[in-house]
Amino acid sequence: MAGEAPLAGLRVLEFAGLAPGPFAGVLLADAGANVLRIDRAVPGKTHTAGKQGPLTPDMLARFKSSIAVNLKSPSGIALIKELAKTADVIIDPFRPGVLEKLGLGPEVLGAINPRIIYGRMTGFRRDGRYAAMAGHDINYLAVSGALSLLGRDGEKPHPPWNILADFAGGGAVLFQGVLMAVIARQRTGKGQVVEANMVDGAAYLASFPRMALKTPLGDHGRGRNQLDGGCPFYDTYETRDGRYMSVGALEPQFYSVLVAGLGLASHPWADESRRNDRATWPDMRAAFEAAFKAKTRAEWEAVFDGTDACCTPVLEFPELESQVGREGDQRPVVTLRDTPMLAVDRKATSPAWQGQGPGVQGDGYEGSPLGAGQGGEEALEKWFGLKRGRGYDVENGGLVVSKRKAKL
């Protein structure tokens, strides 16, 4: 029988932000951590147990709870310090110096709780020429060098949504750093500051392509290499019904299966020994394009499913949502058999999951909106032993430390 989730019992205070910070938080929450999001106070709103305040733009909120705190109030700051006494992790998503100005920097909270892990993330490097500047995913990719690798031959560099810097180079890297700090704390007994930035994260993810720039694998310029769209047997092709198939037949034995399935085995370049002759690539690409256009995607799936041609359909997200139980179901990022992530029994007690459809798998295609203050009072009592009037009160739309503080 599976046990508790791997991070069960870990207490995380996540200051509300957008994209990378919440992504780090949801990775921790998916793994069983108790994540309490700190939202801004909403004047005129009092958040009582079970009630939901205004929805926030953050959709990465599954398994989290929220409290709205008036951080402009000394009592609001005092409440955060009270929670930090027994918290394990802080997630700071702000530009450098924001929490320090509020008196909630790592030196202050680390003195309150030497075991606390202070995870903070910025877009640009804290010690670089852009440190004081605003930016977004495309800017971090640009100065990391990664953006220069992305795009077709003859076209301008093109960013892949905000997947690469915000989420992979930012949120996921911060999550990794926090986990390393948790492991180190088991040995040292002390927490530490974990600093991530999206420039270094994106650059690190691009390590292999950068190394390849000085080898035949990647020295032909953007969009003209084997793995970036320059190679006809590593690319995507439109089908008769306007959909697409992906091709990745790099090895000779896979290439042979591909050209046979396409009905192109009679071409001179169909011999596996000639597949890397770049002089043949224009004719090869034209033949591939014409072949794929002759059938629908479903017809090509019937040809290549179950083969080693490395040829698969380019599935779109609406399709994935309808294929629960096959490729389409939302699964954890990694499977731990004894201590599973996304544990089903946690869903019933997750404020952001309440009212959603059946089953954790499949529901991940919808955002999990969490209202400011939703589920927060229950979380404060369960995780920190605080109750309204005994530890905190509500003032000007936000929670503040109570004059009748609970004994922790």
Short mmCIF file of C-alpha atoms in Angstrom, two decimals:
data_model
loop_
_atom_site.label_atom_id
_atom_site.label_comp_id
_atom_site.label_asym_id
_atom_site.label_seq_id
_atom_site.Cartn_x
_atom_site.Cartn_y
_atom_site.Cartn_z
CA MET A 1 0.00 0.00 0.00
CA ALA A 2 1.32 3.43 -0.92
CA GLY A 3 2.35 5.69 1.94
CA GLU A 4 2.19 9.44 2.41
CA ALA A 5 3.33 11.80 -0.31
CA PRO A 6 7.10 12.40 -0.30
CA LEU A 7 6.96 15.93 1.14
CA ALA A 8 4.10 15.34 3.59
CA GLY A 9 4.40 17.62 6.60
CA LEU A 10 6.61 20.23 4.92
CA ARG A 11 5.19 23.70 5.61
CA VAL A 12 5.60 26.25 2.84
CA LEU A 13 4.74 29.95 2.85
CA GLU A 14 4.40 31.09 -0.76
CA PHE A 15 4.12 34.81 -1.38
CA ALA A 16 1.64 35.20 -4.21
CA GLY A 17 3.09 35.87 -7.64
CA LEU A 18 2.65 34.82 -11.24
CA ALA A 19 3.97 31.84 -13.22
CA PRO A 20 7.37 30.67 -11.88
CA GLY A 21 6.77 31.23 -8.16
CA PRO A 22 3.38 29.49 -8.13
CA PHE A 23 4.83 26.71 -10.30
CA ALA A 24 7.52 26.01 -7.70
CA GLY A 25 4.77 26.04 -5.09
CA VAL A 26 2.50 23.68 -6.98
CA LEU A 27 5.37 21.23 -7.49
CA LEU A 28 5.88 21.22 -3.73
CA ALA A 29 2.12 20.91 -3.12
CA ASP A 30 1.77 18.08 -5.65
CA ALA A 31 4.47 16.25 -3.70
CA GLY A 32 2.52 16.59 -0.46
CA ALA A 33 3.84 19.82 1.08
CA ASN A 34 1.39 22.06 2.92
CA VAL A 35 1.53 25.23 0.83
CA LEU A 36 -0.07 28.36 2.25
CA ARG A 37 -0.22 31.20 -0.25
CA ILE A 38 0.16 34.72 1.16
CA ASP A 39 -2.16 37.01 -0.80
CA ARG A 40 -2.50 40.74 -0.51
CA ALA A 41 -5.17 42.09 1.78
CA VAL A 42 -8.44 43.12 0.14
CA PRO A 43 -9.98 46.08 1.97
CA GLY A 44 -13.62 45.54 2.87
CA LYS A 45 -13.35 41.76 2.68
CA THR A 46 -13.28 39.53 5.74
CA HIS A 47 -12.22 35.99 5.03
CA THR A 48 -13.93 33.52 7.28
CA ALA A 49 -13.50 29.79 7.34
CA GLY A 50 -14.88 28.17 4.20
CA LYS A 51 -15.42 31.49 2.42
CA GLN A 52 -13.65 32.55 -0.74
CA GLY A 53 -12.40 36.04 -1.45
CA PRO A 54 -11.74 37.49 -4.91
CA LEU A 55 -10.18 35.04 -7.35
CA THR A 56 -6.57 35.71 -8.26
CA PRO A 57 -4.92 35.31 -11.70
CA ASP A 58 -2.87 32.39 -10.39
CA MET A 59 -4.17 29.10 -11.84
CA LEU A 60 -1.38 26.98 -10.34
CA ALA A 61 -3.07 26.52 -7.00
CA ARG A 62 -4.06 22.89 -6.59
CA PHE A 63 -3.60 21.54 -3.08
CA LYS A 64 -2.84 25.06 -1.78
CA SER A 65 -4.65 27.25 0.72
CA SER A 66 -4.59 31.02 1.00
CA ILE A 67 -4.54 33.76 3.59
CA ALA A 68 -4.82 37.46 2.80
CA VAL A 69 -2.37 39.46 4.88
CA ASN A 70 -2.04 43.21 5.23
CA LEU A 71 1.71 43.55 4.66
CA LYS A 72 1.46 47.33 5.07
CA SER A 73 0.53 46.80 8.68
CA PRO A 74 3.15 46.07 11.39
CA SER A 75 0.72 43.48 12.72
CA GLY A 76 0.54 41.84 9.30
CA ILE A 77 4.34 41.62 9.19
CA ALA A 78 4.26 40.24 12.73
CA LEU A 79 1.89 37.48 11.60
CA ILE A 80 4.30 36.38 8.85
CA LYS A 81 7.11 36.30 11.39
CA GLU A 82 4.93 34.22 13.69
CA LEU A 83 4.26 31.71 10.91
CA ALA A 84 7.94 31.66 9.96
CA LYS A 85 8.80 30.29 13.40
CA THR A 86 7.53 26.85 12.41
CA ALA A 87 7.57 27.06 8.59
CA ASP A 88 10.05 25.03 6.57
CA VAL A 89 10.17 26.97 3.31
CA ILE A 90 9.57 30.51 2.09
CA ILE A 91 8.98 31.23 -1.60
CA ASP A 92 9.89 34.81 -2.52
CA PRO A 93 8.86 35.58 -6.14
CA PHE A 94 9.53 39.32 -6.04
CA ARG A 95 12.21 41.54 -7.51
CA PRO A 96 15.34 41.89 -5.33
CA GLY A 97 14.81 43.78 -2.11
CA VAL A 98 10.99 43.77 -1.92
CA LEU A 99 10.65 41.49 1.09
CA GLU A 100 13.78 42.94 2.67
CA LYS A 101 12.12 46.38 2.67
CA LEU A 102 9.17 44.85 4.49
CA GLY A 103 11.47 43.40 7.14
CA LEU A 104 10.96 39.85 5.87
CA GLY A 105 14.33 39.17 4.28
CA PRO A 106 16.33 35.98 4.83
CA GLU A 107 18.48 37.48 7.58
CA VAL A 108 15.40 38.38 9.62
CA LEU A 109 13.44 35.15 9.09
CA GLY A 110 16.58 33.04 9.36
CA ALA A 111 17.26 34.53 12.77
CA ILE A 112 13.69 33.71 13.84
CA ASN A 113 13.96 30.15 12.54
CA PRO A 114 17.46 28.85 11.69
CA ARG A 115 15.91 25.81 9.96
CA ILE A 116 13.93 27.83 7.44
CA ILE A 117 14.76 27.45 3.75
CA TYR A 118 14.39 30.80 2.01
CA GLY A 119 13.76 30.17 -1.67
CA ARG A 120 13.86 33.27 -3.82
CA MET A 121 13.74 33.66 -7.55
CA THR A 122 14.42 36.50 -9.91
CA GLY A 123 14.31 36.84 -13.67
CA PHE A 124 17.74 38.39 -14.21
CA ARG A 125 20.81 37.56 -12.16
CA ARG A 126 21.00 39.43 -8.88
CA ASP A 127 24.60 40.45 -9.59
CA GLY A 128 24.31 41.14 -13.33
CA ARG A 129 23.94 44.25 -15.47
CA TYR A 130 20.15 43.77 -15.73
CA ALA A 131 19.52 43.14 -12.02
CA ALA A 132 17.44 46.27 -11.43
CA MET A 133 15.44 46.00 -14.67
CA ALA A 134 11.98 44.60 -15.27
CA GLY A 135 11.70 41.68 -17.67
CA HIS A 136 9.72 38.71 -18.86
CA ASP A 137 10.44 35.20 -20.12
CA ILE A 138 11.53 36.40 -23.58
CA ASN A 139 14.07 38.79 -22.05
CA TYR A 140 15.58 36.16 -19.77
CA LEU A 141 15.84 33.75 -22.69
CA ALA A 142 17.45 36.48 -24.77
CA VAL A 143 20.28 37.30 -22.38
CA SER A 144 20.82 33.64 -21.47
CA GLY A 145 21.74 32.85 -25.09
CA ALA A 146 19.01 30.21 -25.35
CA LEU A 147 16.73 32.36 -27.52
CA SER A 148 19.42 32.62 -30.20
CA LEU A 149 19.02 28.86 -30.77
CA LEU A 150 15.25 28.88 -31.29
CA GLY A 151 13.60 29.40 -34.66
CA ARG A 152 13.70 28.38 -38.30
CA ASP A 153 16.43 29.06 -40.82
CA GLY A 154 16.03 32.55 -42.23
CA GLU A 155 13.55 33.61 -39.55
CA LYS A 156 13.94 35.64 -36.38
CA PRO A 157 14.46 33.91 -33.02
CA HIS A 158 11.15 32.69 -31.64
CA PRO A 159 10.29 32.00 -27.97
CA PRO A 160 8.28 28.88 -26.97
CA TRP A 161 5.49 30.51 -24.95
CA ASN A 162 6.96 31.04 -21.47
CA ILE A 163 7.80 27.41 -20.90
CA LEU A 164 11.58 27.56 -21.05
CA ALA A 165 12.57 30.46 -18.78
CA ASP A 166 9.62 30.99 -16.43
CA PHE A 167 8.73 27.37 -15.78
CA ALA A 168 11.70 25.13 -16.64
CA GLY A 169 14.50 27.58 -15.88
CA GLY A 170 12.66 29.31 -13.05
CA GLY A 171 9.98 27.46 -11.11
CA ALA A 172 11.32 23.95 -11.68
CA VAL A 173 14.89 24.99 -10.86
CA LEU A 174 13.79 26.69 -7.64
CA PHE A 175 11.88 23.53 -6.70
CA GLN A 176 15.05 21.51 -7.28
CA GLY A 177 17.07 23.93 -5.15
CA VAL A 178 14.57 23.72 -2.31
CA LEU A 179 14.71 19.93 -2.39
CA MET A 180 18.51 20.03 -2.22
CA ALA A 181 18.30 22.39 0.75
CA VAL A 182 15.84 20.04 2.49
CA ILE A 183 18.30 17.17 2.02
CA ALA A 184 21.22 19.31 3.25
CA ARG A 185 19.19 20.33 6.32
CA GLN A 186 18.85 16.70 7.30
CA ARG A 187 22.64 16.62 7.59
CA THR A 188 23.36 20.09 9.00
CA GLY A 189 20.17 20.88 10.92
CA LYS A 190 20.14 24.33 9.33
CA GLY A 191 18.19 25.98 6.56
CA GLN A 192 19.72 28.27 3.96
CA VAL A 193 18.95 30.75 1.20
CA VAL A 194 18.21 29.16 -2.17
CA GLU A 195 18.59 31.59 -5.08
CA ALA A 196 17.35 30.82 -8.56
CA ASN A 197 17.15 33.07 -11.58
CA MET A 198 15.67 32.41 -14.98
CA VAL A 199 18.74 33.50 -16.94
CA ASP A 200 21.01 30.91 -15.35
CA GLY A 201 18.21 28.34 -15.36
CA ALA A 202 17.56 28.74 -19.09
CA ALA A 203 21.28 28.79 -19.87
CA TYR A 204 21.80 25.57 -17.92
CA LEU A 205 18.98 23.88 -19.80
CA ALA A 206 20.70 24.88 -23.04
CA SER A 207 24.01 23.27 -22.01
CA PHE A 208 23.95 20.54 -24.64
CA PRO A 209 22.93 22.72 -27.61
CA ARG A 210 25.57 25.27 -26.58
CA MET A 211 28.25 22.59 -26.50
CA ALA A 212 27.04 21.34 -29.88
CA LEU A 213 27.65 24.77 -31.47
CA LYS A 214 31.31 23.81 -31.71
CA THR A 215 30.64 20.40 -33.26
CA PRO A 216 29.16 19.22 -36.59
CA LEU A 217 25.92 18.54 -34.71
CA GLY A 218 25.20 22.22 -34.22
CA ASP A 219 27.64 24.43 -36.13
CA HIS A 220 25.48 25.18 -39.19
CA GLY A 221 23.51 28.09 -37.74
CA ARG A 222 20.01 28.37 -36.31
CA GLY A 223 17.46 26.15 -38.02
CA ARG A 224 20.02 24.31 -40.17
CA ASN A 225 21.14 21.59 -37.76
CA GLN A 226 20.02 18.04 -37.20
CA LEU A 227 17.91 18.74 -34.10
CA ASP A 228 16.50 22.22 -34.75
CA GLY A 229 14.43 21.71 -37.90
CA GLY A 230 17.21 21.67 -40.45
CA CYS A 231 17.11 17.91 -40.95
CA PRO A 232 14.19 16.44 -42.93
CA PHE A 233 14.02 13.28 -40.86
CA TYR A 234 13.77 15.28 -37.62
CA ASP A 235 10.89 17.65 -38.28
CA THR A 236 7.10 17.98 -38.47
CA TYR A 237 4.93 17.56 -41.58
CA GLU A 238 1.43 18.65 -42.47
CA THR A 239 -1.08 15.98 -43.40
CA ARG A 240 -3.98 16.12 -45.85
CA ASP A 241 -6.44 17.22 -43.16
CA GLY A 242 -4.25 20.11 -41.97
CA ARG A 243 -2.84 18.30 -38.95
CA TYR A 244 0.75 17.28 -38.33
CA MET A 245 3.02 14.30 -37.82
CA SER A 246 6.38 14.44 -36.05
CA VAL A 247 9.42 12.61 -37.37
CA GLY A 248 12.53 11.76 -35.35
CA ALA A 249 14.11 8.90 -37.29
CA LEU A 250 17.74 9.68 -36.49
CA GLU A 251 19.17 6.16 -36.29
CA PRO A 252 19.63 4.19 -39.53
CA GLN A 253 17.29 1.35 -38.58
CA PHE A 254 14.51 3.80 -37.70
CA TYR A 255 15.10 5.82 -40.86
CA SER A 256 14.67 2.68 -42.97
CA VAL A 257 11.29 1.96 -41.36
CA LEU A 258 10.21 5.57 -41.94
CA VAL A 259 10.99 5.76 -45.65
CA ALA A 260 9.44 2.34 -46.22
CA GLY A 261 6.25 3.44 -44.47
CA LEU A 262 6.15 6.61 -46.54
CA GLY A 263 6.48 4.57 -49.73
CA LEU A 264 9.75 6.30 -50.62
CA ALA A 265 12.17 3.38 -50.50
CA SER A 266 13.02 3.71 -54.19
CA HIS A 267 14.70 7.10 -53.81
CA PRO A 268 18.52 7.17 -53.87
CA TRP A 269 18.66 8.86 -50.47
CA ALA A 270 16.43 6.14 -48.98
CA ASP A 271 19.55 4.06 -48.40
CA GLU A 272 20.34 4.55 -44.74
CA SER A 273 24.02 5.18 -45.51
CA ARG A 274 23.09 8.34 -47.43
CA ARG A 275 20.65 9.88 -44.99
CA ASN A 276 23.22 12.34 -43.59
CA ASP A 277 24.29 13.61 -47.02
CA ARG A 278 23.10 17.20 -46.77
CA ALA A 279 23.10 17.56 -50.54
CA THR A 280 20.13 15.20 -50.63
CA TRP A 281 18.13 16.96 -47.92
CA PRO A 282 16.20 19.42 -50.14
CA ASP A 283 14.87 16.60 -52.35
CA MET A 284 14.24 14.40 -49.32
CA ARG A 285 12.26 17.13 -47.56
CA ALA A 286 10.15 17.81 -50.65
CA ALA A 287 9.37 14.10 -50.99
CA PHE A 288 8.44 13.84 -47.28
CA GLU A 289 6.17 16.89 -47.56
CA ALA A 290 4.36 15.49 -50.60
CA ALA A 291 3.99 12.03 -49.03
CA PHE A 292 2.53 13.29 -45.75
CA LYS A 293 0.13 15.57 -47.60
CA ALA A 294 -1.32 12.56 -49.41
CA LYS A 295 -2.95 11.04 -46.31
CA THR A 296 -4.78 12.27 -43.23
CA ARG A 297 -3.12 12.19 -39.86
CA ALA A 298 -5.29 9.28 -38.79
CA GLU A 299 -4.20 7.33 -41.87
CA TRP A 300 -0.56 7.97 -41.07
CA GLU A 301 -1.13 6.92 -37.47
CA ALA A 302 -2.48 3.63 -38.80
CA VAL A 303 0.72 3.21 -40.81
CA PHE A 304 3.23 4.08 -38.11
CA ASP A 305 1.63 3.19 -34.76
CA GLY A 306 3.47 0.23 -33.26
CA THR A 307 6.52 0.66 -35.50
CA ASP A 308 10.04 1.95 -34.89
CA ALA A 309 9.78 4.72 -37.47
CA CYS A 310 9.85 7.37 -34.71
CA CYS A 311 6.81 8.94 -36.34
CA THR A 312 3.97 10.08 -34.09
CA PRO A 313 1.03 12.47 -34.32
CA VAL A 314 1.30 16.04 -33.04
CA LEU A 315 -1.53 15.84 -30.53
CA GLU A 316 -3.28 19.04 -29.54
CA PHE A 317 -4.45 19.78 -26.02
CA PRO A 318 -8.20 19.55 -26.75
CA GLU A 319 -7.53 16.01 -27.97
CA LEU A 320 -5.55 15.17 -24.85
CA GLU A 321 -8.41 16.32 -22.65
CA SER A 322 -10.71 13.78 -24.30
CA GLN A 323 -8.27 10.88 -24.00
CA VAL A 324 -8.30 10.32 -20.24
CA GLY A 325 -6.68 6.98 -19.51
CA ARG A 326 -4.41 7.09 -22.58
CA GLU A 327 -1.97 9.86 -23.53
CA GLY A 328 -4.43 12.46 -22.36
CA ASP A 329 -4.64 12.06 -18.64
CA GLN A 330 -2.87 14.55 -16.38
CA ARG A 331 -0.21 12.65 -14.48
CA PRO A 332 2.42 13.62 -11.91
CA VAL A 333 5.71 14.90 -13.24
CA VAL A 334 7.32 11.71 -11.89
CA THR A 335 5.91 8.53 -10.37
CA LEU A 336 6.99 7.47 -6.89
CA ARG A 337 5.36 4.12 -6.24
CA ASP A 338 5.64 4.10 -2.46
CA THR A 339 5.12 7.83 -1.77
CA PRO A 340 3.02 9.09 -4.68
CA MET A 341 2.58 12.64 -5.84
CA LEU A 342 -0.92 14.01 -6.57
CA ALA A 343 -2.34 11.62 -4.01
CA VAL A 344 -6.06 11.17 -4.68
CA ASP A 345 -7.04 11.26 -1.01
CA ARG A 346 -5.68 14.81 -0.69
CA LYS A 347 -8.12 16.18 -3.22
CA ALA A 348 -11.13 16.16 -0.91
CA THR A 349 -9.40 18.55 1.50
CA SER A 350 -7.90 20.87 -1.15
CA PRO A 351 -9.80 24.17 -1.44
CA ALA A 352 -8.73 24.70 -5.04
CA TRP A 353 -10.01 21.25 -6.07
CA GLN A 354 -13.45 21.60 -4.54
CA GLY A 355 -16.16 21.72 -7.17
CA GLN A 356 -13.94 20.20 -9.86
CA GLY A 357 -14.75 17.08 -11.85
CA PRO A 358 -14.09 13.51 -10.71
CA GLY A 359 -10.60 12.17 -10.36
CA VAL A 360 -7.26 13.96 -10.12
CA GLN A 361 -6.13 12.63 -13.48
CA GLY A 362 -7.74 14.64 -16.22
CA ASP A 363 -8.65 17.62 -14.02
CA GLY A 364 -5.19 19.12 -14.49
CA TYR A 365 -6.31 20.63 -17.79
CA GLU A 366 -8.36 23.18 -15.91
CA GLY A 367 -6.74 25.79 -13.72
CA SER A 368 -7.39 25.48 -10.01
CA PRO A 369 -8.39 29.02 -8.99
CA LEU A 370 -7.90 29.81 -5.35
CA GLY A 371 -9.63 32.83 -3.87
CA ALA A 372 -7.71 35.14 -1.59
CA GLY A 373 -8.19 33.73 1.91
CA GLN A 374 -9.77 30.47 0.73
CA GLY A 375 -9.02 27.58 3.07
CA GLY A 376 -6.58 29.70 5.02
CA GLU A 377 -8.18 29.59 8.44
CA GLU A 378 -8.36 25.81 8.35
CA ALA A 379 -4.72 25.67 7.31
CA LEU A 380 -3.62 28.05 10.07
CA GLU A 381 -5.31 25.90 12.67
CA LYS A 382 -4.16 22.56 11.28
CA TRP A 383 -0.56 23.43 10.42
CA PHE A 384 0.28 26.24 12.84
CA GLY A 385 -2.19 25.83 15.71
CA LEU A 386 -3.64 29.31 15.27
CA LYS A 387 -7.27 30.36 15.50
CA ARG A 388 -8.98 33.66 14.92
CA GLY A 389 -8.79 35.61 18.14
CA ARG A 390 -6.02 33.31 19.38
CA GLY A 391 -3.12 34.12 17.12
CA TYR A 392 -4.63 36.41 14.49
CA ASP A 393 -7.55 38.69 13.67
CA VAL A 394 -8.80 40.39 10.51
CA GLU A 395 -8.12 44.07 9.94
CA ASN A 396 -8.68 46.10 6.76
CA GLY A 397 -9.27 42.99 4.67
CA GLY A 398 -6.17 41.17 5.84
CA LEU A 399 -5.07 38.86 8.60
CA VAL A 400 -2.88 40.40 11.29
CA VAL A 401 -1.29 39.08 14.43
CA SER A 402 -3.67 39.05 17.35
CA LYS A 403 -3.02 40.79 20.62
CA ARG A 404 -4.08 37.50 22.19
CA LYS A 405 -1.37 35.48 20.52
CA ALA A 406 -1.52 31.73 20.71
CA LYS A 407 1.26 29.98 22.54
CA LEU A 408 3.27 28.03 19.99
#
